Amino acid sequence: MLTAGPAWTALADRTQTPVPLPDGAEEVLVLANRCDLAFAEACLRSARAAGARVTVLYDAHTGVTVGDDTSPIRDLLPVPVVCRSGGAFRARAVIAASPTMATVSIGSGDATRGGWGGDAEVWTHLRVDGATVPTLVTDLADWLRRLPGQLWIEPAGVERLEAVARLLTARPHAAEADEPLLLANDQVPIVEQLPFPSGADRLAVAAPAFDPAGRALGEIARAVRALQVRLLVPAGVRCDATGLAAALDEVGGLPETGEVLVQMPSGTRYQHAGAIEWWTGDAGVLVTGGLDCSPESLLLTSADPGGHCELALLQEVTASLLDAPEAREVALGDPALGMRTPEPVPSAAARVLAVRLLGDRVEASLVAAGSTAPDGLVVTAGETSVKLPWTAAEGRLHTYAVESGDLAARSAQVRAADGTQLGAAVITDVAGAVVRFSHPSPLESGALADVLGDATALQGLFASIAQLASGRTVRHGVPVDERRANEEERLRAMVGPALLDLAFGRAPIEAGALAPGSLATAIGDLDAAQRDRVRQQVLRLGAAAAGWPLPARLAAFRVVLVLAAGGLWPVPQDWTPLLAAGLDALIAADDEAFAAEQAALATVGIAAVHHGHQLAPLSGFEDLRAQVRLDHAAPEAMVARFAQGLAGEVLGGDFRAEGIAVDAGELLVRSLFDDAVDAIPESVGSVQRSDTGGVLVDTVKDPRRTTLLVLDLLRDFPDTHVTVRGSAGTETHGWWNGRRLVLLTPFGGRWRGSLWPGLMTGIATYAKGASQLPAAARTWITEVAQMEEG
């Protein structure tokens, strides 16, 4: 075990945990009083991307910040808890474990921007490697196993605590010299575990809160009997000035005490650390953790009424931690202290813990205020409400569940069946949160813009997209919704949720506009060699995607689309054909489970290709447009998500959902003419729409007779330009309006035109070969373009 030692946190990058997590961790457990889930997800993304399950356990009474995402939480498992004692859950730790290694960080910071970066906190980081584990780790594992007995906690949280404990003790135990001592108060109060000396030179106490009567401070001072007592009191301290002053007067009156100091740190960072330190000569003892200087933290167990659940470390030190911050002496009445009233003990009202999605099952848990609980709950997320009947109870922990429900949100409001409001709760997709990814994509730890400049990460992204094409769930005999859920779960376990969110339009991408973090900016920063490498990899991706199942094609085409919008290819002649080829591959796939995403992305895609076609005409555009016939209408909200961020220099500043819907609506309206063209028998030849709105036919039969046949089949659409190319290279053009027939055939490098002005009986008999056309009324030599203009 290597100990980094106790230290104040530096103003660190707030996208990381207080300590780097080891590669290969299977479980990461965060313990905190307060939690900002969106912030925690960002900080723990690299651990999740490396395959770890991530659990964040926090106090349900303190509230939680969830962020504004619209989908259920999948990147971690949030576990809100309620202390059975009525106190607060105040243990703070970050634990990462595998069978061969672990890191344990115990400190004072919550899983918030302040706790993991902005505030002045104290952390002790321990790295545990080698063939054995020290006593501190086995004690920690034992405490994790005992922890559910102190809390009202869901079974999913109990499972994760046991999984972490099991990994911590996967190696044999061997005590190490001078290792820190773990302090937990579930069996004995913290103060009774401290090896107070019979007398000391100095005692220093730092805490963000003191009990109103200063009882805990007096207890410690009487036990240590130090010559000097110093309080390090932060601005914004929670205490009662009169009660604490009386306690200090009592401490100053002790026979051993010669000096009592109250100091306030000089820095601007909020000092949130709780620490007790005493010195006898050169020997120092330090206690750190998230401790308040209060009876609930120090003098009670977590089983005593009102007792907090605490975790701390005791260790011998050779340098003072509490002497490190610059501080100035203050009086307790100094306005600079900005004293706050101590926080009240949370009420005993019913507390909703969380809403869980387990496949189609929706489950909620509630800690009742007493022996009774509501008969049912109503969970409302956005405009969707789900009624959950009571199903089971263990003590005050009640469970409510329904076997079928759809909650596509990150949080929900919960009320009892009688209408009583019970508060908000996070919504978690449990299967997504606890799965370990087998081939996580680089998007789990960074944005697409970050991946572009890293050759290894870019290769990893395309490899992950290819992984989406491997294997499928059973398609036959399974309801579409069930198959979709099964397939998403399988793919998420493979590559993680970030790539699926990209493929299904759930992840917004700022692509077209030059802005920090956008694809346009990232592409602009690439050198020529990097651009060429990305282009070549995209070409290979597009070629491979043609044979993939729909989820992989969705991912591949969206990557091509956003890179085109970001300016990876300089001119529309370069990017329009690539988008057209990708769109052609996308619409060729058939999977009803993901038809809505296919329709939405194809709608955005055809609008993008159309924009490029207007800038530089694309051969085959009309044929592509005719093929984009969707079995499902594209959901407007989904089209908007796929379109978000594409507007910019390449696709235009107005390339947004509203304009795309209008453009695509005009492009994709299926006409009677489309149906008539599709109805032309395959025996005629290969039929496709021409770029000018006519019909192009490749045939092995006589081109002239085939032209008459197709014109007759399209007689309800007068003067359609039909072009028929024969196998020998001959070509015939024709127009028919029900009375007048025009044919053009090759003649000496130009074209011979022939006109029949009054074929009142039609051309069906001539098309079928039953009779020959009469002599033309007029013939001439011309160009095809001139004939069309005439």
Tab-separated table of C-alpha atoms in Angstrom, residues 553 557 578-589 623-624 627-628:
chain	number	residue	atom	x	y	z
A	553	ARG	CA	-25.754	2.167	-40.391
A	557	PHE	CA	-24.254	7.826	-41.575
A	578	LEU	CA	-20.512	10.677	-49.973
A	579	LEU	CA	-23.717	11.708	-48.231
A	580	ALA	CA	-25.765	10.303	-51.101
A	581	ALA	CA	-23.965	6.953	-50.882
A	582	GLY	CA	-24.379	6.868	-47.102
A	583	LEU	CA	-28.061	7.756	-47.364
A	584	ASP	CA	-28.552	5.056	-49.976
A	585	ALA	CA	-27.040	2.513	-47.568
A	586	LEU	CA	-29.136	3.823	-44.678
A	587	ILE	CA	-32.490	3.498	-46.435
A	588	ALA	CA	-31.624	0.049	-47.788
A	589	ALA	CA	-31.706	-1.435	-44.272
A	623	ASP	CA	-33.327	8.431	-58.406
A	624	LEU	CA	-32.083	8.721	-54.808
A	627	GLN	CA	-35.888	5.754	-53.311
A	628	VAL	CA	-36.194	7.601	-50.013
